[in-house]
PDB file of C-alpha atoms in Angstrom:
ATOM      1  CA  MET A  11     -42.103-110.229  32.930  1.00 44.00           C
ATOM      2  CA  ALA A  12     -44.538-111.668  30.300  1.00 45.00           C
ATOM      3  CA  GLY A  13     -47.869-113.030  31.401  1.00 42.00           C
ATOM      4  CA  GLN A  14     -51.498-112.325  30.767  1.00 41.00           C
ATOM      5  CA  ALA A  15     -53.672-110.638  33.447  1.00 53.00           C
ATOM      6  CA  ASP A  16     -55.706-113.668  33.994  1.00 63.00           C
ATOM      7  CA  ASN A  17     -56.460-116.356  36.691  1.00 78.00           C
ATOM      8  CA  ARG A  18     -53.887-119.059  35.472  1.00 86.00           C
ATOM      9  CA  ALA A  19     -51.783-120.654  38.086  1.00 92.00           C
ATOM     10  CA  PRO A  20     -48.185-119.245  38.300  1.00 94.00           C
ATOM     11  CA  TYR A  21     -46.705-122.409  36.859  1.00 95.00           C
ATOM     12  CA  ALA A  22     -49.021-122.067  33.797  1.00 92.00           C
ATOM     13  CA  LYS A  23     -48.023-118.391  33.257  1.00 93.00           C
ATOM     14  CA  ILE A  24     -44.414-119.366  33.303  1.00 95.00           C
ATOM     15  CA  ALA A  25     -45.025-122.212  30.891  1.00 93.00           C
ATOM     16  CA  ALA A  26     -47.043-119.936  28.571  1.00 90.00           C
ATOM     17  CA  HIS A  27     -44.271-117.414  28.534  1.00 92.00           C
ATOM     18  CA  TYR A  28     -41.620-119.921  27.421  1.00 93.00           C
ATOM     19  CA  THR A  29     -44.189-121.538  24.981  1.00 87.00           C
ATOM     20  CA  GLU A  30     -44.453-118.229  23.230  1.00 83.00           C
ATOM     21  CA  LEU A  31     -40.682-117.726  23.126  1.00 87.00           C
ATOM     22  CA  ILE A  32     -40.066-121.235  21.742  1.00 84.00           C
ATOM     23  CA  THR A  33     -42.862-121.400  19.092  1.00 74.00           C
ATOM     24  CA  SER A  34     -42.010-117.926  17.800  1.00 71.00           C
ATOM     25  CA  GLY A  35     -38.394-118.874  17.362  1.00 74.00           C
ATOM     26  CA  GLN A  36     -37.045-116.410  19.932  1.00 83.00           C
ATOM     27  CA  LEU A  37     -35.517-119.344  21.713  1.00 89.00           C
ATOM     28  CA  GLU A  38     -33.830-121.565  19.086  1.00 87.00           C
ATOM     29  CA  PRO A  39     -33.544-125.372  19.366  1.00 88.00           C
ATOM     30  CA  GLY A  40     -30.666-126.318  21.584  1.00 92.00           C
ATOM     31  CA  THR A  41     -31.090-123.272  23.857  1.00 94.00           C
ATOM     32  CA  LEU A  42     -30.986-124.119  27.608  1.00 95.00           C
ATOM     33  CA  LEU A  43     -33.760-122.686  29.709  1.00 96.00           C
ATOM     34  CA  PRO A  44     -32.988-121.207  33.194  1.00 96.00           C
ATOM     35  CA  SER A  45     -32.518-123.738  35.999  1.00 95.00           C
ATOM     36  CA  ILE A  46     -35.315-124.343  38.509  1.00 95.00           C
ATOM     37  CA  LYS A  47     -33.527-122.243  41.045  1.00 95.00           C
ATOM     38  CA  ASN A  48     -33.059-119.322  38.563  1.00 95.00           C
ATOM     39  CA  LEU A  49     -36.720-119.634  37.452  1.00 96.00           C
ATOM     40  CA  SER A  50     -37.889-119.588  40.996  1.00 96.00           C
ATOM     41  CA  GLU A  51     -35.953-116.380  41.749  1.00 96.00           C
ATOM     42  CA  GLU A  52     -36.895-114.622  38.508  1.00 95.00           C
ATOM     43  CA  TRP A  53     -40.537-115.316  38.830  1.00 96.00           C
ATOM     44  CA  ASN A  54     -40.583-115.168  42.613  1.00 95.00           C
ATOM     45  CA  VAL A  55     -42.187-118.558  42.971  1.00 95.00           C
ATOM     46  CA  SER A  56     -41.343-121.710  44.836  1.00 96.00           C
ATOM     47  CA  THR A  57     -38.954-124.220  43.316  1.00 95.00           C
ATOM     48  CA  ALA A  58     -41.916-126.717  43.105  1.00 96.00           C
ATOM     49  CA  THR A  59     -43.746-124.243  40.963  1.00 96.00           C
ATOM     50  CA  ALA A  60     -40.873-123.662  38.741  1.00 96.00           C
ATOM     51  CA  GLU A  61     -40.361-127.469  38.294  1.00 95.00           C
ATOM     52  CA  LYS A  62     -44.073-127.850  37.441  1.00 95.00           C
ATOM     53  CA  ALA A  63     -43.643-125.242  34.785  1.00 95.00           C
ATOM     54  CA  LEU A  64     -40.757-127.135  33.132  1.00 96.00           C
ATOM     55  CA  ARG A  65     -42.655-130.286  33.493  1.00 94.00           C
ATOM     56  CA  LYS A  66     -45.498-128.843  31.517  1.00 92.00           C
ATOM     57  CA  LEU A  67     -43.119-127.728  28.792  1.00 93.00           C
ATOM     58  CA  ARG A  68     -41.700-131.271  28.639  1.00 91.00           C
ATOM     59  CA  ASN A  69     -45.108-132.897  28.542  1.00 88.00           C
ATOM     60  CA  GLU A  70     -45.962-130.568  25.592  1.00 82.00           C
ATOM     61  CA  GLY A  71     -42.825-131.797  23.694  1.00 83.00           C
ATOM     62  CA  LEU A  72     -41.357-128.314  23.596  1.00 88.00           C
ATOM     63  CA  VAL A  73     -38.246-129.149  25.688  1.00 92.00           C
ATOM     64  CA  ARG A  74     -36.351-132.165  26.999  1.00 91.00           C
ATOM     65  CA  GLY A  75     -34.410-132.605  30.288  1.00 92.00           C
ATOM     66  CA  ILE A  76     -30.705-133.519  29.853  1.00 91.00           C
ATOM     67  CA  HIS A  77     -29.321-135.061  33.156  1.00 88.00           C
ATOM     68  CA  GLY A  78     -26.533-133.078  34.435  1.00 88.00           C
ATOM     69  CA  ILE A  79     -26.993-130.229  31.850  1.00 92.00           C
ATOM     70  CA  GLY A  80     -30.368-128.718  32.088  1.00 93.00           C
ATOM     71  CA  THR A  81     -33.655-128.286  29.964  1.00 95.00           C
ATOM     72  CA  GLU A  82     -33.171-127.895  26.178  1.00 93.00           C
ATOM     73  CA  VAL A  83     -35.461-126.426  23.657  1.00 93.00           C
ATOM     74  CA  LEU A  84     -36.504-128.928  20.986  1.00 88.00           C
ATOM     75  CA  ASP A  85     -37.090-128.274  17.309  1.00 78.00           C
ATOM     76  CA  GLN A  86     -40.707-129.139  16.529  1.00 67.00           C
ATOM     77  CA  PRO A  87     -43.243-127.465  14.193  1.00 62.00           C
ATOM     78  CA  ALA A  88     -46.189-125.868  15.638  1.00 62.00           C
ATOM     79  CA  PRO A  89     -49.410-127.886  15.397  1.00 67.00           C
ATOM     80  CA  MET A  90     -52.154-126.565  12.950  1.00 74.00           C
ATOM     81  CA  SER A  91     -54.960-124.584  14.451  1.00 71.00           C
ATOM     82  CA  SER A  92     -58.681-124.655  13.604  1.00 70.00           C
ATOM     83  CA  GLY A  93     -60.980-121.822  12.771  1.00 71.00           C
ATOM     84  CA  SER A  94     -62.592-122.185  16.163  1.00 71.00           C
ATOM     85  CA  GLN A  95     -59.192-121.936  17.942  1.00 75.00           C
ATOM     86  CA  ARG A  96     -58.320-118.815  15.912  1.00 75.00           C
ATOM     87  CA  GLN A  97     -61.657-117.318  16.898  1.00 72.00           C
ATOM     88  CA  ASP A  98     -60.768-117.908  20.551  1.00 74.00           C
ATOM     89  CA  ARG A  99     -57.417-116.372  19.975  1.00 73.00           C
ATOM     90  CA  GLY A 100     -58.701-113.390  18.152  1.00 70.00           C
ATOM     91  CA  ARG A 101     -61.145-112.798  20.977  1.00 70.00           C
ATOM     92  CA  ARG A 102     -58.301-112.868  23.529  1.00 68.00           C
ATOM     93  CA  THR A 103     -55.542-111.076  21.610  1.00 68.00           C
ATOM     94  CA  GLY A 104     -57.214-109.351  18.667  1.00 67.00           C
ATOM     95  CA  SER A 105     -55.266-111.446  16.262  1.00 70.00           C
ATOM     96  CA  SER A 106     -55.924-114.925  14.695  1.00 72.00           C
ATOM     97  CA  TRP A 107     -52.135-115.656  14.451  1.00 74.00           C
ATOM     98  CA  GLY A 108     -50.577-118.118  16.732  1.00 70.00           C
ATOM     99  CA  ALA A 109     -47.140-117.518  18.319  1.00 64.00           C
ATOM    100  CA  GLY A 110     -44.519-117.369  15.540  1.00 70.00           C
ATOM    101  CA  GLU A 111     -47.227-117.431  12.795  1.00 79.00           C
ATOM    102  CA  ARG A 112     -47.945-115.016  10.015  1.00 84.00           C
ATOM    103  CA  SER A 113     -50.403-115.117   7.144  1.00 88.00           C
ATOM    104  CA  ASP A 114     -50.137-114.265   3.433  1.00 92.00           C
ATOM    105  CA  SER A 115     -51.662-114.980   0.115  1.00 93.00           C
ATOM    106  CA  HIS A 116     -54.832-113.323   1.097  1.00 94.00           C
ATOM    107  CA  GLN A 117     -57.464-113.645  -1.546  1.00 96.00           C
ATOM    108  CA  ALA A 118     -61.123-112.826  -1.613  1.00 97.00           C
ATOM    109  CA  ALA A 119     -63.919-113.009  -4.289  1.00 97.00           C
ATOM    110  CA  VAL A 120     -67.592-113.445  -4.631  1.00 97.00           C
ATOM    111  CA  VAL A 121     -68.112-116.809  -6.200  1.00 97.00           C
ATOM    112  CA  SER A 122     -70.889-119.454  -6.769  1.00 97.00           C
ATOM    113  CA  ALA A 123     -71.258-121.607  -3.618  1.00 97.00           C
ATOM    114  CA  PRO A 124     -70.159-125.316  -4.038  1.00 96.00           C
ATOM    115  CA  ALA A 125     -72.734-127.868  -2.956  1.00 96.00           C
ATOM    116  CA  ASP A 126     -71.097-128.598   0.454  1.00 95.00           C
ATOM    117  CA  VAL A 127     -70.612-125.004   1.154  1.00 97.00           C
ATOM    118  CA  ALA A 128     -74.175-124.164   0.341  1.00 97.00           C
ATOM    119  CA  GLN A 129     -75.324-126.967   2.581  1.00 96.00           C
ATOM    120  CA  ALA A 130     -73.256-125.720   5.475  1.00 96.00           C
ATOM    121  CA  LEU A 131     -74.416-122.077   5.087  1.00 97.00           C
ATOM    122  CA  ASP A 132     -78.006-123.182   4.370  1.00 95.00           C
ATOM    123  CA  ILE A 133     -78.264-121.479   1.046  1.00 95.00           C
ATOM    124  CA  ARG A 134     -79.036-122.665  -2.520  1.00 94.00           C
ATOM    125  CA  PRO A 135     -76.156-124.235  -4.397  1.00 94.00           C
ATOM    126  CA  GLY A 136     -74.675-121.813  -6.922  1.00 94.00           C
ATOM    127  CA  SER A 137     -75.750-118.776  -4.919  1.00 96.00           C
ATOM    128  CA  ASP A 138     -73.269-115.945  -4.532  1.00 97.00           C
ATOM    129  CA  VAL A 139     -71.053-116.349  -1.540  1.00 98.00           C
ATOM    130  CA  ILE A 140     -67.829-114.605  -0.340  1.00 98.00           C
ATOM    131  CA  ARG A 141     -64.747-116.896  -0.321  1.00 98.00           C
ATOM    132  CA  ARG A 142     -61.746-115.607   1.709  1.00 97.00           C
ATOM    133  CA  SER A 143     -58.594-117.565   1.756  1.00 96.00           C
ATOM    134  CA  ARG A 144     -55.121-117.186   3.256  1.00 94.00           C
ATOM    135  CA  VAL A 145     -52.163-119.283   4.268  1.00 94.00           C
ATOM    136  CA  TYR A 146     -50.775-119.447   7.819  1.00 90.00           C
ATOM    137  CA  ARG A 147     -47.031-120.139   8.111  1.00 88.00           C
ATOM    138  CA  ASP A 148     -44.421-120.394  10.748  1.00 81.00           C
ATOM    139  CA  ARG A 149     -40.621-120.858  10.523  1.00 74.00           C
ATOM    140  CA  HIS A 150     -41.174-124.564   9.468  1.00 76.00           C
ATOM    141  CA  GLY A 151     -43.557-123.815   6.544  1.00 85.00           C
ATOM    142  CA  ILE A 152     -47.260-123.958   6.008  1.00 89.00           C
ATOM    143  CA  VAL A 153     -49.282-124.426   9.282  1.00 88.00           C
ATOM    144  CA  ALA A 154     -52.646-124.462   7.394  1.00 91.00           C
ATOM    145  CA  HIS A 155     -54.482-123.234   4.280  1.00 94.00           C
ATOM    146  CA  SER A 156     -57.587-121.656   5.519  1.00 94.00           C
ATOM    147  CA  THR A 157     -60.814-120.690   3.592  1.00 96.00           C
ATOM    148  CA  SER A 158     -63.789-118.732   4.987  1.00 96.00           C
ATOM    149  CA  TRP A 159     -67.125-118.853   3.267  1.00 98.00           C
ATOM    150  CA  ILE A 160     -69.369-116.018   4.173  1.00 98.00           C
ATOM    151  CA  PRO A 161     -72.933-115.214   3.059  1.00 97.00           C
ATOM    152  CA  VAL A 162     -72.831-112.449   0.438  1.00 96.00           C
ATOM    153  CA  ARG A 163     -75.226-110.177   2.426  1.00 96.00           C
ATOM    154  CA  TYR A 164     -72.471-109.435   4.920  1.00 97.00           C
ATOM    155  CA  GLY A 165     -70.200-108.098   2.038  1.00 96.00           C
ATOM    156  CA  LYS A 166     -72.785-105.365   1.522  1.00 93.00           C
ATOM    157  CA  LEU A 167     -72.420-104.338   5.144  1.00 96.00           C
ATOM    158  CA  ILE A 168     -68.614-104.800   5.205  1.00 97.00           C
ATOM    159  CA  PRO A 169     -67.099-104.175   1.725  1.00 96.00           C
ATOM    160  CA  GLN A 170     -63.476-105.149   2.832  1.00 96.00           C
ATOM    161  CA  LEU A 171     -64.783-108.854   3.223  1.00 97.00           C
ATOM    162  CA  SER A 172     -64.700-109.037  -0.546  1.00 96.00           C
ATOM    163  CA  GLU A 173     -61.237-107.395  -0.964  1.00 96.00           C
ATOM    164  CA  SER A 174     -58.107-109.421  -1.310  1.00 95.00           C
ATOM    165  CA  GLU A 175     -56.276-107.911   1.591  1.00 91.00           C
ATOM    166  CA  ARG A 176     -55.810-108.867   5.252  1.00 90.00           C
ATOM    167  CA  LEU A 177     -58.737-107.568   7.264  1.00 91.00           C
ATOM    168  CA  THR A 178     -58.311-104.468   9.435  1.00 90.00           C
ATOM    169  CA  GLY A 179     -60.270-103.803  12.640  1.00 88.00           C
ATOM    170  CA  GLY A 180     -60.642-107.367  13.686  1.00 85.00           C
ATOM    171  CA  THR A 181     -61.411-110.864  12.260  1.00 88.00           C
ATOM    172  CA  SER A 182     -64.334-111.408   9.891  1.00 93.00           C
ATOM    173  CA  LEU A 183     -66.413-112.704  12.725  1.00 92.00           C
ATOM    174  CA  GLN A 184     -65.648-109.721  14.908  1.00 91.00           C
ATOM    175  CA  LEU A 185     -66.384-107.252  12.130  1.00 95.00           C
ATOM    176  CA  ILE A 186     -69.746-108.960  11.361  1.00 96.00           C
ATOM    177  CA  ALA A 187     -70.758-109.057  15.158  1.00 95.00           C
ATOM    178  CA  GLN A 188     -69.985-105.313  15.355  1.00 95.00           C
ATOM    179  CA  VAL A 189     -72.073-104.333  12.403  1.00 96.00           C
ATOM    180  CA  THR A 190     -75.056-106.533  13.108  1.00 97.00           C
ATOM    181  CA  GLY A 191     -75.015-106.354  16.871  1.00 96.00           C
ATOM    182  CA  ASN A 192     -75.300-110.165  17.092  1.00 97.00           C
ATOM    183  CA  PRO A 193     -72.364-111.911  18.699  1.00 94.00           C
ATOM    184  CA  ILE A 194     -71.391-115.594  17.846  1.00 92.00           C
ATOM    185  CA  SER A 195     -73.375-117.857  20.216  1.00 94.00           C
ATOM    186  CA  HIS A 196     -72.196-121.198  19.109  1.00 92.00           C
ATOM    187  CA  ARG A 197     -70.168-123.156  16.563  1.00 92.00           C
ATOM    188  CA  ILE A 198     -69.939-126.581  15.204  1.00 93.00           C
ATOM    189  CA  ASP A 199     -66.491-128.133  14.596  1.00 91.00           C
ATOM    190  CA  THR A 200     -65.413-131.320  12.683  1.00 93.00           C
ATOM    191  CA  ALA A 201     -62.072-132.849  12.040  1.00 90.00           C
ATOM    192  CA  SER A 202     -61.254-135.615   9.639  1.00 92.00           C
ATOM    193  CA  ALA A 203     -58.308-137.218   7.690  1.00 90.00           C
ATOM    194  CA  HIS A 204     -58.508-136.976   3.779  1.00 90.00           C
ATOM    195  CA  LEU A 205     -56.400-138.356   1.050  1.00 89.00           C
ATOM    196  CA  LEU A 206     -54.292-135.647  -0.613  1.00 88.00           C
ATOM    197  CA  THR A 207     -56.028-134.686  -3.739  1.00 89.00           C
ATOM    198  CA  PRO A 208     -54.412-132.491  -6.620  1.00 88.00           C
ATOM    199  CA  GLU A 209     -56.404-129.593  -5.360  1.00 90.00           C
ATOM    200  CA  TYR A 210     -55.133-129.994  -1.732  1.00 91.00           C
ATOM    201  CA  ALA A 211     -51.640-130.384  -3.032  1.00 91.00           C
ATOM    202  CA  GLN A 212     -51.867-127.040  -4.906  1.00 91.00           C
ATOM    203  CA  LEU A 213     -53.407-125.156  -1.954  1.00 93.00           C
ATOM    204  CA  LEU A 214     -50.476-126.568   0.263  1.00 92.00           C
ATOM    205  CA  GLU A 215     -47.798-125.663  -2.243  1.00 92.00           C
ATOM    206  CA  LEU A 216     -46.714-129.267  -2.630  1.00 89.00           C
ATOM    207  CA  ASP A 217     -44.865-130.798  -5.593  1.00 84.00           C
ATOM    208  CA  PRO A 218     -47.568-132.516  -7.555  1.00 75.00           C
ATOM    209  CA  GLU A 219     -44.922-134.880  -9.010  1.00 79.00           C
ATOM    210  CA  HIS A 220     -43.806-136.104  -5.453  1.00 81.00           C
ATOM    211  CA  PRO A 221     -46.796-135.494  -3.086  1.00 77.00           C
ATOM    212  CA  PRO A 222     -46.610-136.862   0.498  1.00 80.00           C
ATOM    213  CA  THR A 223     -48.489-140.192   0.965  1.00 83.00           C
ATOM    214  CA  ASP A 224     -49.874-139.343   4.356  1.00 83.00           C
ATOM    215  CA  PRO A 225     -53.423-137.951   4.536  1.00 87.00           C
ATOM    216  CA  VAL A 226     -54.013-134.369   5.445  1.00 89.00           C
ATOM    217  CA  VAL A 227     -56.087-133.032   8.377  1.00 90.00           C
ATOM    218  CA  VAL A 228     -59.228-131.160   7.277  1.00 93.00           C
ATOM    219  CA  MET A 229     -61.120-129.241   9.849  1.00 92.00           C
ATOM    220  CA  THR A 230     -64.249-127.314   9.471  1.00 94.00           C
ATOM    221  CA  ALA A 231     -66.106-124.693  11.776  1.00 93.00           C
ATOM    222  CA  LYS A 232     -69.490-123.377  11.290  1.00 95.00           C
ATOM    223  CA  PHE A 233     -70.250-120.178  13.352  1.00 95.00           C
ATOM    224  CA  VAL A 234     -73.814-119.136  14.340  1.00 96.00           C
ATOM    225  CA  ASP A 235     -74.864-115.970  15.853  1.00 96.00           C
ATOM    226  CA  SER A 236     -77.296-115.148  18.616  1.00 96.00           C
ATOM    227  CA  GLU A 237     -80.103-114.815  16.188  1.00 96.00           C
ATOM    228  CA  GLY A 238     -79.512-118.282  14.694  1.00 96.00           C
ATOM    229  CA  ASN A 239     -77.903-116.926  11.546  1.00 96.00           C
ATOM    230  CA  ILE A 240     -75.082-118.903  10.038  1.00 96.00           C
ATOM    231  CA  VAL A 241     -72.383-116.256   9.790  1.00 97.00           C
ATOM    232  CA  GLU A 242     -69.326-118.215   8.433  1.00 97.00           C
ATOM    233  CA  TYR A 243     -68.111-121.662   7.413  1.00 97.00           C
ATOM    234  CA  GLY A 244     -64.385-122.246   7.655  1.00 95.00           C
ATOM    235  CA  VAL A 245     -62.359-125.026   6.040  1.00 95.00           C
ATOM    236  CA  ASP A 246     -58.705-125.607   7.126  1.00 93.00           C
ATOM    237  CA  LEU A 247     -56.109-127.858   5.514  1.00 93.00           C
ATOM    238  CA  GLY A 248     -53.378-128.760   7.720  1.00 90.00           C
ATOM    239  CA  GLY A 249     -49.896-128.429   6.318  1.00 87.00           C
ATOM    240  CA  PRO A 250     -47.569-131.546   5.817  1.00 81.00           C
ATOM    241  CA  GLY A 251     -46.490-133.121   9.141  1.00 76.00           C
ATOM    242  CA  ARG A 252     -48.943-130.939  11.113  1.00 77.00           C
ATOM    243  CA  THR A 253     -51.269-132.423  13.812  1.00 75.00           C
ATOM    244  CA  TRP A 254     -54.168-130.843  15.515  1.00 74.00           C
ATOM    245  CA  ARG A 255     -53.769-130.265  19.222  1.00 70.00           C
ATOM    246  CA  THR A 256     -55.987-128.903  21.947  1.00 70.00           C
ATOM    247  CA  GLU A 257     -55.547-128.485  25.712  1.00 65.00           C
ATOM    248  CA  SER A 258     -58.087-128.155  28.403  1.00 66.00           C
ATOM    249  CA  GLU A 259     -58.234-128.184  32.247  1.00 64.00           C
ATOM    250  CA  VAL A 260     -59.774-131.295  33.729  1.00 66.00           C
ATOM    251  CA  ALA A 261     -61.752-130.673  36.902  1.00 60.00           C
ATOM    252  CA  PRO A 262     -61.011-133.099  39.732  1.00 61.00           C
TER     253      PRO A 262
END
């Protein structure tokens, strides 16, 4: 039975199990989930706990209840994720991918820092900086185009940061923390809506002749280590039709 060794309530573990199956495409739209009775027996929980798990999936828009039939999986693109969410995911699982995601088009180069990047990294405009980019996709298309801007000094410590390949041995933040001995201590996140520019359209692989009229979600994350050094500045462009979503427990 799937489920992480953590302190989540049983209903949350059941919901997380089916969330992964749904978002990864292992459970296709139209598939019926087990009944409350079958869930309670399979997971050895009460029917109230099983019903709560299904309610959580309904609240998240992953399934719908059909009277007299059961609980049906809905077809819905996964939301985009921010650099900070991928950091959390990488720390938990060792991978920045979400359920059902993959990444491609990995590119890296040492370039001159644009003014906004230089300001974010607290370096001089035009200074050398590492630019790493990739595209996150799921079965519906592009989830996000992601760019990481990293001070060039870290490339001297970790040469693969400047290579156009998917990183091995961890995320860029994990690799830098391992080499320097300074863990990430805090981060600064922003989210905003931007009009679709020709540059954004190209990065998101959209038809420049017929671009969407809706704005795109642009998210940034600045990561600072325990010594106060700015380690990375990430910029994510949400794919068409994607929304940013986060979830947290609210204490009573």
